[in-house]
Coordinates of C-alpha atoms and ligand atoms in Angstrom, one line a residue:
X1 CA -81.5 -24.5 -22.4
X2 CA -84.6 -23.1 -24.0
X3 CA -87.8 -24.9 -22.9
X4 CA -90.9 -25.3 -25.1
X5 CA -94.2 -25.0 -23.3
X6 CA -97.5 -26.7 -24.0
X7 CA -100.5 -27.9 -22.1
X8 CA -100.1 -31.5 -23.1
X9 CA -96.9 -33.3 -24.2
X10 CA -97.2 -36.7 -25.8
X11 CA -94.2 -38.9 -25.9
X12 CA -94.5 -41.2 -28.9
X13 CA -96.4 -40.7 -32.2
X14 CA -97.9 -44.2 -32.5
X15 CA -101.5 -44.3 -33.5
X16 CA -102.7 -44.0 -29.9
X17 CA -100.5 -40.9 -29.3
X18 CA -101.9 -39.3 -32.5
X19 CA -105.5 -40.1 -31.4
X20 CA -104.9 -38.6 -28.0
X21 CA -103.3 -35.6 -29.6
X22 CA -106.2 -35.0 -31.9
X23 CA -108.8 -35.2 -29.1
X24 CA -106.8 -32.9 -26.7
X25 CA -106.2 -30.4 -29.5
X26 CA -109.9 -30.5 -30.4
X27 CA -110.6 -29.6 -26.8
X28 CA -108.5 -26.5 -27.1
X29 CA -105.3 -27.6 -25.5
X30 CA -101.9 -26.7 -26.9
X31 CA -100.4 -30.1 -27.7
X32 CA -96.9 -31.3 -28.7
X33 CA -96.1 -34.8 -29.9
X34 CA -92.5 -36.1 -29.8
X35 CA -91.8 -39.1 -32.0
X36 CA -88.5 -40.9 -32.0
X37 CA -88.6 -42.2 -35.6
X38 CA -88.5 -40.1 -38.7
X39 CA -92.2 -41.0 -39.3
X40 CA -95.2 -41.1 -37.1
X41 CA -97.5 -44.2 -36.8
X42 CA -95.4 -46.6 -34.6
X43 CA -96.3 -50.2 -35.5
X44 CA -98.9 -48.9 -38.0
X45 CA -96.7 -47.6 -40.9
X46 CA -96.2 -48.2 -44.6
X47 CA -92.8 -48.3 -46.2
X48 CA -91.1 -49.0 -49.5
X49 CA -89.1 -52.1 -48.5
X50 CA -87.9 -53.0 -52.0
X51 CA -87.7 -50.6 -55.0
X52 CA -91.3 -50.1 -56.3
X53 CA -92.9 -52.3 -53.5
X54 CA -94.6 -50.8 -50.5
X55 CA -96.3 -52.6 -47.6
X56 CA -97.4 -52.2 -44.0
X57 CA -94.2 -52.9 -42.1
X58 CA -95.7 -54.4 -38.9
X59 CA -99.5 -54.2 -38.3
X60 CA -101.1 -55.2 -41.6
X61 CA -104.8 -55.6 -41.3
X62 CA -107.6 -53.5 -39.9
X63 CA -110.7 -54.3 -37.9
X64 CA -110.3 -53.1 -34.4
X65 CA -110.0 -49.4 -35.3
X66 CA -113.0 -47.9 -33.4
X67 CA -115.8 -46.5 -35.6
X68 CA -116.4 -43.6 -33.2
X69 CA -112.8 -42.5 -33.6
X70 CA -112.9 -42.9 -37.4
X71 CA -115.9 -40.6 -37.4
X72 CA -114.8 -38.0 -34.8
X73 CA -111.3 -37.6 -36.2
X74 CA -112.8 -37.4 -39.7
X75 CA -110.3 -40.0 -40.9
X76 CA -112.2 -40.6 -44.2
X77 CA -112.0 -36.8 -45.0
X78 CA -108.2 -37.1 -44.2
X79 CA -107.8 -39.8 -46.8
X80 CA -108.6 -43.1 -45.1
X81 CA -110.4 -45.8 -47.1
X82 CA -110.8 -49.4 -45.8
X83 CA -111.9 -52.2 -48.1
X84 CA -113.0 -55.7 -47.1
X85 CA -111.2 -58.9 -48.1
X86 CA -113.2 -61.0 -50.5
X87 CA -112.6 -64.0 -48.3
X88 CA -111.8 -63.9 -44.6
X89 CA -109.5 -66.9 -44.3
X90 CA -108.0 -69.7 -46.4
X91 CA -106.3 -72.7 -44.7
X92 CA -104.5 -75.4 -46.5
X93 CA -105.1 -78.7 -44.6
X94 CA -102.8 -81.5 -43.7
X95 CA -104.6 -83.9 -46.1
X96 CA -104.1 -81.7 -49.1
X97 CA -107.5 -80.1 -49.0
X98 CA -108.4 -76.6 -47.9
X99 CA -110.9 -74.6 -45.9
X100 CA -112.3 -71.2 -46.9
X101 CA -114.0 -69.0 -44.3
X102 CA -116.0 -66.0 -45.3
X103 CA -119.5 -64.6 -45.6
X104 CA -121.9 -67.1 -47.2
X105 CA -119.2 -69.8 -47.6
X106 CA -118.1 -71.0 -44.2
X107 CA -121.0 -73.5 -43.6
X108 CA -120.6 -75.4 -46.8
X109 CA -116.8 -75.4 -46.5
X110 CA -116.8 -76.7 -42.9
X111 CA -119.3 -79.4 -43.9
X112 CA -116.6 -80.8 -46.2
X113 CA -114.8 -81.8 -43.0
X114 CA -117.6 -82.2 -40.5
X115 CA -121.4 -81.8 -41.0
X116 CA -122.0 -81.5 -37.2
X117 CA -119.4 -78.7 -37.0
X118 CA -121.2 -76.9 -39.9
X119 CA -124.4 -77.2 -38.0
X120 CA -122.9 -75.6 -34.9
X121 CA -121.4 -72.6 -36.6
X122 CA -124.4 -70.3 -36.3
X123 CA -124.8 -71.0 -32.6
X124 CA -121.1 -70.4 -32.0
X125 CA -121.1 -67.1 -34.0
X126 CA -124.2 -65.9 -32.3
X127 CA -122.8 -66.4 -28.8
X128 CA -119.5 -64.8 -29.6
X129 CA -121.2 -61.9 -31.3
X130 CA -123.4 -61.2 -28.3
X131 CA -120.5 -61.3 -25.9
X132 CA -118.3 -59.2 -28.2
X133 CA -121.1 -56.6 -28.4
X134 CA -121.1 -56.1 -24.7
X135 CA -117.3 -56.0 -24.5
X136 CA -117.2 -53.6 -27.4
X137 CA -119.2 -51.2 -25.3
X138 CA -116.4 -51.3 -22.7
X139 CA -113.6 -50.5 -25.1
X140 CA -114.1 -46.8 -24.9
X141 CA -114.7 -46.8 -21.1
X142 CA -112.2 -46.2 -18.4
X143 CA -112.1 -49.3 -16.2
X144 CA -113.1 -48.9 -12.6
X145 CA -109.9 -48.2 -10.7
X146 CA -109.0 -50.2 -7.7
X147 CA -108.1 -47.5 -5.2
X148 CA -106.6 -47.3 -1.7
X149 CA -108.2 -44.9 0.7
X150 CA -111.6 -44.1 2.1
X151 CA -115.1 -44.1 0.6
X152 CA -114.6 -40.7 -1.1
X153 CA -112.0 -42.2 -3.4
X154 CA -113.8 -45.5 -3.7
X155 CA -117.4 -44.3 -4.4
X156 CA -116.9 -43.1 -8.0
X157 CA -115.0 -46.3 -8.8
X158 CA -117.8 -48.4 -7.2
X159 CA -120.3 -46.6 -9.4
X160 CA -118.3 -47.3 -12.4
X161 CA -118.0 -51.0 -11.5
X162 CA -121.8 -51.0 -10.9
X163 CA -122.4 -49.6 -14.4
X164 CA -120.1 -52.3 -15.8
X165 CA -122.0 -54.9 -13.9
X166 CA -125.2 -53.5 -15.4
X167 CA -123.8 -54.0 -18.9
X168 CA -122.8 -57.6 -18.2
X169 CA -126.2 -58.3 -16.7
X170 CA -127.6 -57.7 -20.2
X171 CA -126.2 -61.1 -20.9
X172 CA -128.4 -64.1 -20.0
X173 CA -127.0 -66.8 -17.7
X174 CA -125.9 -69.0 -20.6
X175 CA -123.9 -66.1 -22.1
X176 CA -122.4 -65.2 -18.7
X177 CA -121.1 -68.8 -18.3
X178 CA -119.7 -68.5 -21.8
X179 CA -118.0 -65.2 -20.9
X180 CA -116.4 -66.7 -17.9
X181 CA -115.0 -69.5 -20.0
X182 CA -113.7 -67.0 -22.6
X183 CA -112.0 -65.0 -19.8
X184 CA -110.3 -67.9 -18.1
X185 CA -110.1 -70.9 -20.4
X186 CA -107.7 -71.8 -23.2
X187 CA -108.8 -71.2 -26.8
X188 CA -108.1 -74.9 -27.5
X189 CA -110.4 -76.1 -24.7
X190 CA -113.1 -73.6 -25.7
X191 CA -113.0 -74.6 -29.4
X192 CA -112.8 -78.3 -28.6
X193 CA -116.1 -77.8 -26.7
X194 CA -117.7 -76.5 -29.8
X195 CA -116.2 -78.3 -32.8
X196 CA -114.7 -81.7 -33.8
X197 CA -112.7 -81.0 -37.0
X198 CA -109.2 -79.5 -37.0
X199 CA -109.5 -77.0 -39.8
X200 CA -112.2 -74.7 -38.3
X201 CA -110.6 -75.0 -34.9
X202 CA -107.3 -73.9 -36.5
X203 CA -108.8 -70.9 -38.2
X204 CA -110.6 -69.7 -35.1
X205 CA -107.8 -70.8 -32.7
X206 CA -105.2 -68.8 -34.7
X207 CA -106.8 -65.6 -33.2
X208 CA -106.0 -67.0 -29.7
X209 CA -102.2 -67.2 -30.4
X210 CA -101.8 -64.0 -32.5
X211 CA -99.2 -61.9 -30.6
X212 CA -99.7 -64.3 -27.7
X213 CA -96.6 -66.4 -27.0
X214 CA -98.6 -69.4 -25.7
X215 CA -100.0 -72.7 -26.7
X216 CA -103.6 -72.6 -27.8
X217 CA -104.1 -74.8 -24.8
X218 CA -102.7 -72.2 -22.4
X219 CA -105.4 -70.9 -20.0
X220 CA -106.4 -67.3 -20.9
X221 CA -105.8 -67.7 -24.7
X222 CA -109.5 -67.8 -25.3
X223 CA -109.6 -64.1 -24.2
X224 CA -107.1 -63.3 -26.9
X225 CA -109.4 -65.0 -29.4
X226 CA -112.2 -62.8 -28.2
X227 CA -110.0 -59.7 -28.4
X228 CA -109.7 -60.3 -32.1
X229 CA -113.4 -60.4 -32.8
X230 CA -114.3 -57.0 -31.2
X231 CA -113.7 -55.2 -34.5
X232 CA -115.6 -54.3 -37.6
X233 CA -115.0 -52.9 -41.1
X234 CA -117.4 -50.4 -42.6
X235 CA -120.1 -51.3 -40.1
X236 CA -119.7 -55.1 -40.6
X237 CA -118.9 -56.7 -37.2
X238 CA -116.0 -59.1 -36.8
X239 CA -114.7 -58.5 -40.4
X240 CA -111.1 -57.7 -41.2
X241 CA -110.1 -55.4 -44.0
X242 CA -107.3 -53.5 -45.7
X243 CA -106.5 -49.8 -45.5
X244 CA -105.7 -48.6 -49.0
X245 CA -102.1 -47.5 -49.0
X246 CA -101.4 -49.8 -46.0
X247 CA -101.6 -49.2 -42.3
X248 CA -99.6 -46.0 -42.7
X249 CA -102.6 -44.6 -44.4
X250 CA -104.5 -44.8 -41.1
X251 CA -101.8 -43.1 -39.1
X252 CA -101.1 -40.4 -41.8
X253 CA -104.8 -39.6 -41.7
X254 CA -104.7 -39.4 -37.8
X255 CA -101.6 -37.1 -38.0
X256 CA -103.4 -34.9 -40.5
X257 CA -106.5 -34.8 -38.3
X258 CA -104.4 -33.9 -35.2
X259 CA -102.4 -31.3 -37.1
X260 CA -105.6 -29.7 -38.5
X261 CA -106.8 -29.3 -34.9
X262 CA -103.6 -27.6 -34.0
X263 CA -101.3 -30.3 -32.6
X264 CA -97.5 -29.7 -33.2
X265 CA -96.1 -33.1 -34.2
X266 CA -92.3 -33.5 -34.2
X267 CA -90.5 -36.5 -35.7
X268 CA -86.9 -37.5 -35.0
X269 CA -87.4 -36.3 -31.5
X270 CA -86.5 -39.2 -29.1
X271 CA -87.3 -38.5 -25.5
X272 CA -84.4 -39.3 -23.1
X273 CA -86.0 -38.5 -19.8
X274 CA -89.3 -37.5 -18.2
X275 CA -88.7 -34.4 -16.1
X276 CA -90.0 -34.6 -12.5
X277 CA -90.1 -31.7 -10.0
X278 CA -91.4 -32.1 -6.4
X279 CA -92.9 -35.5 -7.3
X280 CA -94.8 -34.2 -10.3
X281 CA -94.1 -34.8 -14.0
X282 CA -93.4 -31.4 -15.6
X283 CA -92.1 -32.3 -19.1
X284 CA -89.5 -34.2 -21.0
X285 CA -86.0 -33.8 -22.5
X286 CA -85.0 -35.2 -25.8
X287 CA -81.8 -37.1 -26.7
X288 CA -80.5 -33.8 -28.2
X289 CA -81.2 -32.0 -25.0
X290 CA -84.3 -30.0 -25.9
X291 CA -86.6 -29.5 -23.0
X292 CA -90.4 -29.5 -23.3
X293 CA -92.5 -28.5 -20.4
X294 CA -96.3 -29.3 -20.0
X295 CA -99.0 -29.5 -17.4
X296 CA -99.8 -33.1 -18.6
X297 CA -97.1 -35.5 -19.9
X298 CA -98.7 -38.5 -21.7
X299 CA -96.7 -41.6 -22.7
X300 CA -97.6 -43.7 -25.8
X301 CA -94.8 -46.1 -24.9
X302 CA -94.9 -49.6 -23.5
X303 CA -95.3 -48.8 -19.7
X304 CA -92.1 -50.8 -18.9
X305 CA -90.1 -48.5 -21.3
X306 CA -91.7 -45.4 -19.7
X307 CA -91.2 -46.3 -16.1
X308 CA -87.9 -48.2 -16.2
X309 CA -86.1 -46.3 -19.0
X310 CA -87.3 -42.7 -19.0
X311 CA -87.7 -42.1 -15.2
X312 CA -85.2 -42.0 -12.4
X313 CA -85.8 -45.0 -10.1
X314 CA -85.8 -42.7 -7.1
X315 CA -89.0 -40.9 -8.1
X316 CA -91.2 -44.1 -8.2
X317 CA -92.6 -46.1 -5.4
X318 CA -90.5 -49.2 -4.9
X319 CA -93.4 -51.7 -5.2
X320 CA -94.7 -50.0 -8.4
X321 CA -91.2 -50.2 -10.0
X322 CA -90.6 -53.8 -9.0
X323 CA -94.0 -54.8 -10.4
X324 CA -93.4 -52.9 -13.6
X325 CA -90.1 -54.8 -14.0
X326 CA -92.3 -58.0 -14.0
X327 CA -94.7 -56.6 -16.6
X328 CA -94.9 -59.5 -19.0
X329 CA -93.9 -58.6 -22.6
X330 CA -92.8 -60.6 -25.6
X331 CA -94.8 -61.9 -28.5
X332 CA -93.6 -64.9 -30.5
X333 CA -93.7 -62.7 -33.6
X334 CA -91.5 -62.8 -36.6
X335 CA -92.6 -60.5 -39.4
X336 CA -91.6 -60.4 -43.0
X337 CA -92.6 -58.5 -46.1
X338 CA -91.9 -59.9 -49.5
X339 CA -92.0 -58.5 -53.0
X340 CA -93.4 -61.1 -55.4
X341 CA -93.2 -61.5 -59.2
X342 CA -96.4 -63.5 -59.2
X343 CA -99.2 -64.8 -56.9
X344 CA -98.7 -68.1 -55.1
X345 CA -100.0 -71.1 -56.9
X346 CA -101.4 -73.4 -54.1
X347 CA -101.2 -77.1 -54.6
X348 CA -104.6 -77.5 -52.9
X349 CA -106.3 -74.8 -54.9
X350 CA -104.2 -74.2 -58.1
X351 CA -104.1 -70.9 -60.0
X352 CA -101.9 -67.9 -60.4
X353 CA -104.6 -65.4 -61.4
X354 CA -106.0 -63.4 -58.5
X355 CA -108.8 -65.3 -56.9
X356 CA -110.7 -64.9 -53.6
X357 CA -108.4 -67.0 -51.6
X358 CA -105.5 -64.7 -52.6
X359 CA -107.2 -61.8 -50.7
X360 CA -107.7 -63.9 -47.5
X361 CA -105.6 -64.3 -44.4
X362 CA -103.9 -67.5 -45.5
X363 CA -103.1 -69.6 -42.5
X364 CA -100.4 -72.2 -42.6
X365 CA -101.1 -73.9 -39.3
X366 CA -103.5 -76.7 -40.0
X367 CA -104.5 -77.7 -36.4
X368 CA -104.3 -76.6 -32.8
X369 CA -101.9 -79.5 -32.2
X370 CA -99.6 -78.1 -34.9
X371 CA -99.8 -74.7 -33.2
X372 CA -99.1 -76.2 -29.8
X373 CA -96.0 -78.0 -31.1
X374 CA -94.7 -74.8 -32.7
X375 CA -95.0 -73.2 -29.3
X376 CA -93.1 -76.0 -27.4
X377 CA -90.4 -76.0 -30.1
X378 CA -90.0 -72.3 -29.8
X379 CA -89.7 -72.6 -26.0
X380 CA -87.0 -75.2 -26.3
X381 CA -85.1 -74.3 -29.5
X382 CA -86.1 -70.7 -30.3
X383 CA -88.4 -71.6 -33.3
X384 CA -90.1 -74.5 -34.8
X385 CA -89.1 -76.4 -38.0
X386 CA -92.8 -76.3 -38.7
X387 CA -93.8 -72.7 -37.9
X388 CA -97.1 -70.9 -38.1
X389 CA -97.4 -68.4 -40.9
X390 CA -100.3 -66.1 -41.7
X391 CA -99.8 -64.6 -45.2
X392 CA -101.8 -61.7 -46.5
X393 CA -101.3 -60.3 -50.1
X394 CA -102.7 -56.8 -49.8
X395 CA -101.8 -55.9 -53.4
X396 CA -104.8 -58.1 -54.5
X397 CA -107.0 -55.4 -53.0
X398 CA -104.8 -52.4 -53.5
X399 CA -102.8 -51.6 -56.7
X400 CA -100.9 -48.8 -55.1
X401 CA -98.5 -51.2 -53.3
X402 CA -96.7 -53.0 -56.2
X403 CA -95.9 -52.5 -59.9
X404 CA -98.7 -53.8 -62.2
X405 CA -98.9 -57.6 -62.3
X406 CA -96.6 -58.0 -59.3
X407 CA -97.5 -58.3 -55.6
X408 CA -96.5 -57.7 -52.0
X409 CA -97.2 -60.2 -49.2
X410 CA -97.1 -59.8 -45.4
X411 CA -95.9 -62.9 -43.5
X412 CA -97.0 -62.8 -39.9
X413 CA -95.1 -65.7 -38.4
X414 CA -96.0 -66.9 -34.9
X415 CA -94.1 -68.7 -32.2
X416 CA -90.5 -67.8 -32.3
X417 CA -89.0 -67.1 -28.9
X418 CA -88.8 -63.4 -28.0
X419 CA -85.4 -64.1 -26.5
X420 CA -83.4 -67.1 -27.8
X421 CA -82.2 -69.9 -25.6
X422 CA -78.6 -69.8 -24.4
X423 CA -78.4 -66.0 -24.8
X424 CA -78.0 -66.2 -28.6
X425 CA -78.9 -63.1 -30.6
X426 CA -81.7 -62.9 -33.2
X427 CA -79.1 -61.2 -35.5
X428 CA -77.3 -64.5 -35.8
X429 CA -80.4 -66.4 -36.9
X430 CA -82.8 -64.0 -38.6
X431 CA -81.9 -64.8 -42.2
X432 CA -82.0 -68.6 -41.6
X433 CA -85.4 -68.2 -40.0
X434 CA -86.6 -66.0 -42.8
X435 CA -85.6 -68.8 -45.3
X436 CA -87.6 -71.3 -43.2
X437 CA -90.7 -69.1 -43.3
X438 CA -90.4 -68.8 -47.1
X439 CA -89.9 -72.6 -47.4
X440 CA -92.9 -73.2 -45.2
X441 CA -95.1 -71.2 -47.7
X442 CA -93.3 -72.8 -50.6
X443 CA -94.3 -76.3 -49.3
X444 CA -97.9 -75.4 -50.0
X445 CA -97.4 -73.1 -53.1
X446 CA -94.3 -74.4 -55.0
X447 CA -93.8 -71.3 -57.1
X448 CA -93.6 -69.1 -54.0
X449 CA -89.8 -69.2 -53.2
X450 CA -88.8 -68.5 -56.9
X451 CA -91.3 -65.5 -57.0
X452 CA -89.6 -63.6 -54.1
X453 CA -87.9 -60.5 -55.6
X454 CA -87.0 -58.9 -52.2
X455 CA -87.7 -59.3 -48.5
X456 CA -87.8 -57.3 -45.3
X457 CA -87.2 -59.2 -42.1
X458 CA -88.3 -58.2 -38.6
X459 CA -87.2 -60.6 -35.8
X460 CA -88.5 -59.8 -32.3
X461 CA -85.2 -58.0 -31.7
X462 CA -85.7 -55.9 -34.9
X463 CA -89.3 -55.1 -33.7
X464 CA -87.9 -53.9 -30.4
X465 CA -85.1 -51.8 -32.0
X466 CA -87.3 -50.2 -34.7
X467 CA -90.5 -49.6 -32.8
X468 CA -89.6 -49.9 -29.1
X469 CA -91.8 -53.1 -28.8
X470 CA -90.1 -54.9 -25.9
X471 CA -89.5 -58.6 -26.9
X472 CA -91.3 -57.7 -30.1
X473 CA -94.5 -57.6 -28.1
X474 CA -97.2 -56.4 -30.5
X475 CA -99.6 -55.5 -27.7
X476 CA -97.2 -53.6 -25.3
X477 CA -97.7 -56.4 -22.7
X478 CA -99.5 -59.8 -22.7
X479 CA -103.3 -59.8 -22.8
X480 CA -103.6 -62.1 -19.8
X481 CA -106.2 -61.7 -17.0
X482 CA -103.7 -60.3 -14.6
X483 CA -102.7 -57.6 -17.2
X484 CA -106.2 -56.6 -18.4
X485 CA -108.9 -54.0 -17.7
X486 CA -108.4 -52.4 -14.3
X487 CA -105.1 -54.2 -14.0
X488 CA -103.7 -52.8 -17.2
X489 CA -100.9 -51.9 -16.6
X490 CA -101.4 -52.4 -12.9
X491 CA -104.1 -52.6 -10.3
X492 CA -104.5 -49.1 -8.9
X493 CA -103.4 -47.5 -12.2
X494 CA -106.1 -48.8 -14.6
X495 CA -107.3 -45.3 -15.3
X496 CA -104.5 -44.0 -17.5
X497 CA -102.7 -42.4 -14.6
X498 CA -99.5 -43.7 -13.0
X499 CA -98.2 -43.0 -9.6
X500 CA -96.7 -39.6 -10.5
X501 CA -99.2 -36.7 -10.8
X502 CA -99.1 -35.1 -14.2
X503 CA -97.9 -38.3 -16.0
X504 CA -100.5 -40.3 -18.0
X505 CA -100.4 -43.4 -20.3
X506 CA -102.2 -43.6 -23.6
X507 CA -100.6 -46.6 -25.3
X508 CA -101.5 -50.3 -25.8
X509 CA -100.2 -51.1 -22.3
X510 CA -103.5 -49.6 -21.0
X511 CA -107.1 -50.7 -21.5
X512 CA -108.3 -52.2 -23.8
X513 CA -104.8 -53.3 -24.9
X514 CA -103.1 -53.8 -28.3
X515 CA -104.2 -53.6 -31.8
X516 CA -104.8 -50.6 -34.0
X517 CA -107.9 -49.5 -32.1
X518 CA -107.2 -45.9 -31.1
X519 CA -109.1 -46.7 -27.9
X520 CA -106.3 -46.2 -25.3
X521 CA -105.5 -42.8 -26.9
X522 CA -109.2 -41.8 -26.9
X523 CA -109.7 -42.8 -23.3
X524 CA -106.5 -41.3 -22.0
X525 CA -107.5 -37.9 -23.6
X526 CA -110.8 -38.0 -21.8
X527 CA -109.0 -38.6 -18.4
X528 CA -106.5 -35.8 -19.1
X529 CA -109.3 -33.4 -19.9
X530 CA -111.1 -34.4 -16.7
X531 CA -108.0 -33.4 -14.7
X532 CA -107.6 -30.1 -16.6
X533 CA -111.2 -29.2 -15.8
X534 CA -110.8 -30.1 -12.1
X535 CA -107.6 -28.0 -11.9
X536 CA -109.4 -25.1 -13.6
X537 CA -112.3 -25.4 -11.2
X538 CA -109.9 -25.5 -8.2
X539 CA -108.1 -22.5 -9.6
X540 CA -111.4 -20.7 -10.0
X541 CA -112.4 -21.4 -6.4
X542 CA -109.1 -20.1 -5.2
X543 CA -109.5 -16.8 -7.1
X544 CA -113.2 -16.4 -6.3
Ligands
LIG1 C1 -95.7 -57.3 -36.3 C2 -97.0 -56.7 -35.9 C3 -98.2 -57.0 -36.5 C4 -99.4 -56.5 -36.0 N1 -100.5 -56.7 -36.7 C5 -101.6 -56.0 -36.4 C6 -102.7 -56.0 -37.2 O1 -102.7 -56.6 -38.3 N2 -103.8 -55.3 -36.9 C7 -103.9 -54.7 -35.7 O2 -105.0 -54.1 -35.4 N3 -102.8 -54.6 -34.8 C8 -101.7 -55.3 -35.2 N4 -100.6 -55.2 -34.4 C9 -100.7 -54.5 -33.1 C10 -100.7 -53.0 -33.3 O3 -99.9 -52.6 -34.4 C11 -100.1 -52.4 -32.0 O4 -100.7 -52.9 -30.9 C12 -100.4 -50.8 -32.1 O5 -99.9 -50.3 -33.3 C13 -99.7 -50.1 -30.9 O6 -100.0 -48.8 -31.0 P1 -99.5 -47.7 -30.0 O7 -99.9 -46.4 -30.5 O8 -100.1 -48.1 -28.6 O9 -98.0 -47.9 -29.8 P2 -96.8 -47.9 -30.9 O10 -97.3 -48.2 -32.3 O11 -95.8 -48.9 -30.4 O12 -96.2 -46.5 -30.8 C14 -95.3 -46.0 -29.9 C15 -94.5 -44.9 -30.5 O13 -93.6 -44.4 -29.5 C16 -92.4 -44.1 -30.2 N5 -91.3 -44.1 -29.2 C17 -90.7 -45.1 -28.5 N6 -89.8 -44.6 -27.7 C18 -89.8 -43.3 -27.8 C19 -89.1 -42.2 -27.2 N7 -88.1 -42.5 -26.2 N8 -89.3 -41.0 -27.5 C20 -90.3 -40.7 -28.5 N9 -91.0 -41.6 -29.1 C21 -90.8 -42.9 -28.7 C22 -92.2 -45.3 -31.1 O14 -91.3 -45.0 -32.1 C23 -93.7 -45.4 -31.6 O15 -93.9 -44.6 -32.8 C24 -99.4 -55.7 -34.9 C25 -98.2 -55.3 -34.3 C26 -97.0 -55.8 -34.8 C27 -95.7 -55.4 -34.1

């Protein structure tokens, strides 16, 4: 068997694998990326799903992508252009009205339902913005690792923790109290403390259940809400936008950036096993039996896939393996793309000509109570007869996606069970549930169903089969307090290194978690480079 050699071998060409590759290659390492699918990008890809109609297959909207990474990887020069939505959100309400949320409009709109809520908006945004600003600074940091051993091991981590404490101490006492609530409370309780009217709580609360298979009243869901406000588009904080050409345009730009720096990116190269010799990871072998050796092996996969599927159980500490088996994965996500002959004509805001609300994240989920019901229904029956759907119509901002005059829409449906009750398969129910999602939109825009020319369906099982997202988990593991920061993916391994020397993690199962951020890839590259420098230093001392 001929073995290929490189300094760094990255398993998985998702956006984080590509970012990691670009940074390592820029530092002069010989880098190889092995991607299982015929295309790089993982969950951030664009495909033609119906003749003449293209769309982002899974991830569909951009905000969290870190500006430092955009700049340093020169993604704009490699073809990336992100545009803002004309309106952030549009929510049809239960009483036949609607709420629009977006710059310069939110206050007047919220006042339609509750003048006191409108009066509280600025204070709410200010608090959240100031907390998000501090947390944003942590996104590109390696969390302090919780280490066993003496003071020599502990000291650097204590210093790191002290620096983190220093950042949090920038927040005044009122904001620290707010932060505690955001880390521990439910999105529902948090928002009930701020507002009275359902529509604004539903718009903000939706962020607390995106990819989070939980009721908006589940403790910890407020953090998921916060996770979704870290981002920015073209320098505007908290705004969501669209990458021209779809999310694949982001990952194609990343791949070009990595390749321009010398990374060797191979597609159709599924890794079967990580090779371990004398307790150290030394490479990987593909399904076709090709062996790749490297000093650093870096996984972009959900950590549970890496440790339970690609490694022999005997090479891992028992406690680590058992805990990894308990890593909580599984979003309540059902994803569809539809080709449309015309734009939806909403009962509450009629019109088939492109208007601001057609560019928004259109949320069908009028209240937190509706969202909670959808969750309980999914727990007991697999999905709700009244599901939550966010619809985005990117062709209103990007004419490269559909033939002139026609459109594509992403349906991001929340709260279906990752695994169906009674052991049933999603393959038995995906078409019926897809019909339900279309009917749910149609109930608000009665021309919708008839306008559907073609559809692509991704049940949680499809997301797992296609992208390796276990239980369809969009984040590679729940964003709960026990799986965040130093504990992502496990206490003692919050610094992108697992228990095996030479084996690193760079995917969304590490800090700061899921979303198209590039941050785990960026941070893992820094840690790999630190170890390379240490090794060179040690080798230098030995030869001196
Ligand atoms: C339906 C959906 C909607 C989402 N919407 C958004 C959104 O709008 N905005 C946003 O910011 N985020 C969104 N997300 C989350 C975001 O897309 C993910 O968190 C992020 O893309 C994960 O990136 P990653 O590089 O860490 O991993 P992945 O994208 O999962 O990449 C991992 C890669 O590893 C490859 N792989 C797996 N097994 C092997 C193997 N054995 N050998 C070689 N390669 C392998 C996979 O094919 C994949 O390419 C969404 C996700 C989903 C699923």
